[in-house]
PDB file of C-alpha atoms in Angstrom:
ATOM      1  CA  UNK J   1       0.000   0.000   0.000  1.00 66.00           C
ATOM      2  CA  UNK J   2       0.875   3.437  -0.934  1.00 74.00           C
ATOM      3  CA  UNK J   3       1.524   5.875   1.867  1.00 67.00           C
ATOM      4  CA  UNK J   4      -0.404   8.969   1.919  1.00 72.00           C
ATOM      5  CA  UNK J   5      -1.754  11.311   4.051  1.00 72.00           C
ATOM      6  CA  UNK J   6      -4.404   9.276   5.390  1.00 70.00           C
ATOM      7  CA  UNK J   7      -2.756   6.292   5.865  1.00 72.00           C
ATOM      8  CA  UNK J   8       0.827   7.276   7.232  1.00 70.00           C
ATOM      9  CA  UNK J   9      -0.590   6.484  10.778  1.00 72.00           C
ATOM     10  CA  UNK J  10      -2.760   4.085  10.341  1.00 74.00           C
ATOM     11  CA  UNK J  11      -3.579   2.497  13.659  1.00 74.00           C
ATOM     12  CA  UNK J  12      -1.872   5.454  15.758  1.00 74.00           C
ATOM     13  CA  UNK J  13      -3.280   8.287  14.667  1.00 75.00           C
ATOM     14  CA  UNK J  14      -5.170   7.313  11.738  1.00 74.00           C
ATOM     15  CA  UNK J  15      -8.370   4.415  11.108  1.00 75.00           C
ATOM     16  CA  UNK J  16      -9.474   2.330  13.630  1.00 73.00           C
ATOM     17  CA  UNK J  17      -8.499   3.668  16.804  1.00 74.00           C
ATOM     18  CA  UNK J  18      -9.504   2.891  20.725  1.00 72.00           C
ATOM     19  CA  UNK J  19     -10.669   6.072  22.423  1.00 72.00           C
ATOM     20  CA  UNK J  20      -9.644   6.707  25.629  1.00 70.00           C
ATOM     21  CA  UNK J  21     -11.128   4.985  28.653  1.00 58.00           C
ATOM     22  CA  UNK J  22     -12.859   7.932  30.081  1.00 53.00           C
ATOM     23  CA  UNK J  23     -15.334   7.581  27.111  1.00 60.00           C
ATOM     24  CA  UNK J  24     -16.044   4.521  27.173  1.00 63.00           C
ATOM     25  CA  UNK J  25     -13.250   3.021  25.898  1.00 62.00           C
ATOM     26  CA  UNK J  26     -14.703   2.111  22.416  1.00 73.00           C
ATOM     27  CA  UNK J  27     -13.310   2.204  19.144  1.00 70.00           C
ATOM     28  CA  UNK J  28     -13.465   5.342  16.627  1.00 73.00           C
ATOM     29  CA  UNK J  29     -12.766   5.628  13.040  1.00 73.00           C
ATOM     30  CA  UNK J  30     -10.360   8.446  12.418  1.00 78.00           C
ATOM     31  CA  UNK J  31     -10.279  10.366   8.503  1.00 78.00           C
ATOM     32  CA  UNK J  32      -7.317  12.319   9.182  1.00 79.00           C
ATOM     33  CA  UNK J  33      -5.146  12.720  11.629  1.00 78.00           C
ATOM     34  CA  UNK J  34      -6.131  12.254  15.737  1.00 77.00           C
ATOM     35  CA  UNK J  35      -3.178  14.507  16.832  1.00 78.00           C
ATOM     36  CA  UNK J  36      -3.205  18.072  16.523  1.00 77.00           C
ATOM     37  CA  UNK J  37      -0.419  20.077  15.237  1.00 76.00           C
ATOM     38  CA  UNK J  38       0.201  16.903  12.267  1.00 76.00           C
ATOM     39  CA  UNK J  39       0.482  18.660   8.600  1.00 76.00           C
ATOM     40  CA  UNK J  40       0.142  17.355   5.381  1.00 80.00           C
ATOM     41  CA  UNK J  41       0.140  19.077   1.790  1.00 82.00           C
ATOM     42  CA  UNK J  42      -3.219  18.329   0.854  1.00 85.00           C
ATOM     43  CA  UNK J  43      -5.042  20.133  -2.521  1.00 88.00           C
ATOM     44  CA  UNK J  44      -8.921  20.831  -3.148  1.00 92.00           C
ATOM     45  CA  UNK J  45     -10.878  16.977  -3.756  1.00 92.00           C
ATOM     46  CA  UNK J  46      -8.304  15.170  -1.739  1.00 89.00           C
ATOM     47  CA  UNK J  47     -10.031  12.844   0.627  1.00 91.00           C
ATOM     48  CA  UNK J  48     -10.859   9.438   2.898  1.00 89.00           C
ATOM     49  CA  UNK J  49     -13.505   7.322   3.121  1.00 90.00           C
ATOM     50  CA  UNK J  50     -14.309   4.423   4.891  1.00 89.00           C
ATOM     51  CA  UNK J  51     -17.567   2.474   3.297  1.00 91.00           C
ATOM     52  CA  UNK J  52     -19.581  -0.851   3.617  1.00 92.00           C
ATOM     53  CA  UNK J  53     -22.545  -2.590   2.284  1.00 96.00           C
ATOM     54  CA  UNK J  54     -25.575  -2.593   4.139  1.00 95.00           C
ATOM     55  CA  UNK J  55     -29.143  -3.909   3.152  1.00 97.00           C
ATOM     56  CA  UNK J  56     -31.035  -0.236   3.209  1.00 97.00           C
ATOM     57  CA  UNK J  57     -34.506  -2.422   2.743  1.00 97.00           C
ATOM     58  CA  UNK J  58     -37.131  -0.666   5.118  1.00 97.00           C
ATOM     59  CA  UNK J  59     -34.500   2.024   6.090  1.00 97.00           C
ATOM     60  CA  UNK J  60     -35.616   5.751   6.294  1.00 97.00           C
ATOM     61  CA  UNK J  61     -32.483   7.436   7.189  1.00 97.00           C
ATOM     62  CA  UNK J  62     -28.510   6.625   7.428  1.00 96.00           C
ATOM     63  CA  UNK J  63     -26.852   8.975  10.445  1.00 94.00           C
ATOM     64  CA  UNK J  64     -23.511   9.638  11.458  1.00 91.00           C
ATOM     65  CA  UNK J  65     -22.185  10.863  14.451  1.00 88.00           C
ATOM     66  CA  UNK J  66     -19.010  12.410  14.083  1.00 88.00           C
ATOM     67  CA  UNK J  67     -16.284  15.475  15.477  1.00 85.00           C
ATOM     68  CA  UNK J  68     -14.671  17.131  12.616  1.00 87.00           C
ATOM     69  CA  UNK J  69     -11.687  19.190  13.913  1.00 85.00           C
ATOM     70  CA  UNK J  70     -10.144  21.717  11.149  1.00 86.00           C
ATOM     71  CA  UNK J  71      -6.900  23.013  11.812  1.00 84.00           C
ATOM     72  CA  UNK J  72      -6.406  26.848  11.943  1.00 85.00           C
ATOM     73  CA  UNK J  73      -3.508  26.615   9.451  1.00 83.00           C
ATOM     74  CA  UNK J  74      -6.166  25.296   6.768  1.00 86.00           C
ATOM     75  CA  UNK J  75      -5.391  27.995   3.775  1.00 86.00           C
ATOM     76  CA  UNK J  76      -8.198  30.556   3.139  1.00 87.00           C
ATOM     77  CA  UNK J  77     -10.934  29.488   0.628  1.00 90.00           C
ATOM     78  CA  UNK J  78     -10.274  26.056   1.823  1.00 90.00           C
ATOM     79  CA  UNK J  79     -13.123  24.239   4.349  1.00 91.00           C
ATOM     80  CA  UNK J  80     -13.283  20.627   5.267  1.00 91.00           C
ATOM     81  CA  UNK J  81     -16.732  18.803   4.344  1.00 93.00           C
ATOM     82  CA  UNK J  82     -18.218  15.760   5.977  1.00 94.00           C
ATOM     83  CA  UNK J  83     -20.702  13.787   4.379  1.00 96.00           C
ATOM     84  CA  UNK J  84     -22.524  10.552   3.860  1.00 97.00           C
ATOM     85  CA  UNK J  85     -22.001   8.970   1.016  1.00 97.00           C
ATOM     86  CA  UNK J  86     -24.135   6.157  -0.788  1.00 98.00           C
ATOM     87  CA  UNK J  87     -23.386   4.246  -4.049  1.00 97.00           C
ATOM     88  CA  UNK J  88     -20.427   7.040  -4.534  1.00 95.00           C
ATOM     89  CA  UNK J  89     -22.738  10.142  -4.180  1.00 97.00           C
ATOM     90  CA  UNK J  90     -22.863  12.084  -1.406  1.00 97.00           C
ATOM     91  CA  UNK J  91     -26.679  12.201  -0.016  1.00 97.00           C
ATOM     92  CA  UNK J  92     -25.794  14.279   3.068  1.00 97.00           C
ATOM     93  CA  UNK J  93     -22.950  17.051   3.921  1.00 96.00           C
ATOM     94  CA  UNK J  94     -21.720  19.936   6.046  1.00 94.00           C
ATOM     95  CA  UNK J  95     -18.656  21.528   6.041  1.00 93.00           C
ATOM     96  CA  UNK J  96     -16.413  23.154   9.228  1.00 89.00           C
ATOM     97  CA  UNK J  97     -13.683  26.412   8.105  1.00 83.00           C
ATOM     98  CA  UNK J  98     -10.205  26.485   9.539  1.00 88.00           C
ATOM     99  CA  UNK J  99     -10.212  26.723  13.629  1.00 88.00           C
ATOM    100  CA  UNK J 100     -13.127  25.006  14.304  1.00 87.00           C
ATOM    101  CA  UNK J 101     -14.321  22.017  15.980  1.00 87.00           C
ATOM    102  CA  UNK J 102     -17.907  20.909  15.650  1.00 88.00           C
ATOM    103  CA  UNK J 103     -19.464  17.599  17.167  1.00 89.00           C
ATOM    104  CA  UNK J 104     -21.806  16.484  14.643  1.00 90.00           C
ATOM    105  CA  UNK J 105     -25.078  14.591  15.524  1.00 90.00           C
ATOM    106  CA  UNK J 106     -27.799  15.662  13.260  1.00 89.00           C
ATOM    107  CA  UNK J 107     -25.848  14.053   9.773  1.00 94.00           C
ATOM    108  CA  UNK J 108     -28.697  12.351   8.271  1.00 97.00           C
ATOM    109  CA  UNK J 109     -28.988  10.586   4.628  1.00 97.00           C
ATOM    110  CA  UNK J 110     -32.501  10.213   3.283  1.00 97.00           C
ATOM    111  CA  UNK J 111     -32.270   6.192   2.173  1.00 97.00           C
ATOM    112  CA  UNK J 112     -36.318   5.540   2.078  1.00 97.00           C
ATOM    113  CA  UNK J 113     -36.599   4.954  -1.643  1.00 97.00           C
ATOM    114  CA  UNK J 114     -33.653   2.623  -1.976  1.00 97.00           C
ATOM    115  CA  UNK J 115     -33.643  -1.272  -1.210  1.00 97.00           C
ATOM    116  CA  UNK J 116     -31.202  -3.766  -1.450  1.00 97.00           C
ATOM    117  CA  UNK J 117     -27.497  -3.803  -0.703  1.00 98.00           C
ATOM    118  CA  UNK J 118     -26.016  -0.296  -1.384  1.00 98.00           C
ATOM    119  CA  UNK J 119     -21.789   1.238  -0.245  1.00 96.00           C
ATOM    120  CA  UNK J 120     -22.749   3.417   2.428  1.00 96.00           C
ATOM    121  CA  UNK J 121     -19.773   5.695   3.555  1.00 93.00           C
ATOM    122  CA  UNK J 122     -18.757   8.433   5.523  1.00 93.00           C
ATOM    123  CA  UNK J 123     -16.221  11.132   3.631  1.00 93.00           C
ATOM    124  CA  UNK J 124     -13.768  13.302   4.972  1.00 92.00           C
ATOM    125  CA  UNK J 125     -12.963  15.804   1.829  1.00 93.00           C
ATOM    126  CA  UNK J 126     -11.119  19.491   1.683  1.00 92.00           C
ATOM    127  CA  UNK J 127     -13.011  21.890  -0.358  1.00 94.00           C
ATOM    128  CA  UNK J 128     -12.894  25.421  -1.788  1.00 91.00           C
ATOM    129  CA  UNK J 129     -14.931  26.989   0.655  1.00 83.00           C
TER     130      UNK J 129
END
C-alpha cells in the first residue's frame, strides 16, 4: 500500500483507533489525523472514506455521528466537508472552516426509496470553501 496522508498512521493516529477509557473506551474511526499540530500538503478533492454494504430495505435514514476538527492553518478558501455517502454520491454534507471544531449529531442521509445492498460511507474531503 501506498503511503499517503491518510494512511501514514494508520492504527496510531489514523483508522481504527480505541478512544480513551474515560469515554467509554470504544473504538473510533479516524479520517485524518487524531493529533493536533500533524500537517500534510493536501489540494482541493483530496479525501478518505471508509464504506460498507448494508441492506437499506425498510430504512428511512442513514446517520452519522461524528467530530470534525479543522486546523487553523487550513489555507483561506479552503473548508473541510463531511458527508454521507451512498453508491459514490454524497446524499448528506456539512462543512467546518479552519479553527473550528464541531461535534456532529444531526448528519442524516434520506435512504427511504432505496432497497437492497447499497456502499454506504462516511467522507472526509477538503473543499474550496
Amino acid at each position: 500500500m501506498v503511503l499517503t496522508a491518510f494512511t501514514s498512521r494508520l492504527g496510531r493516529g489514523q483508522g481504527r483507533l480505541l478512544t480513551p477509557k474515560a469515554t467509554g473506551g470504544d473504538y473510533a474511526f479516524v479520517l485524518g489525523e487524531d493529533e493536533p499540530g500533524r500537517v500534510f500538503e493536501l489540494a482541493p478533492g483530496d479525501h478518505a472514506e471508509v464504506t460498507q454494504s448494508t441492506d437499506l430495505t425498510g430504512v428511512m435514514l442513514v446517520r452519522a455521528l461524528l467530530r470534525l476538527r479543522v486546523p487553523v492553518s487550513t489555507p483561506s478558501g479552503l473548508a473541510w466537508e463531511a458527508s454521507i455517502v451512498v453508491d459514490g454520491n454524497k446524499l448528506a454534507r456539512m462543512r467546518a472552516r479552519p479553527g473550528r471544531e464541531r461535534l456532529v449529531t444531526d448528519l442524516a442521509a434520506n435512504v427511504s426509496k432505496l432497497s437492497g445492498l447499497h456502499s454506504i460511507g462516511v467522507r472526509l474531503e477538503l473543499v474550496s470553501a
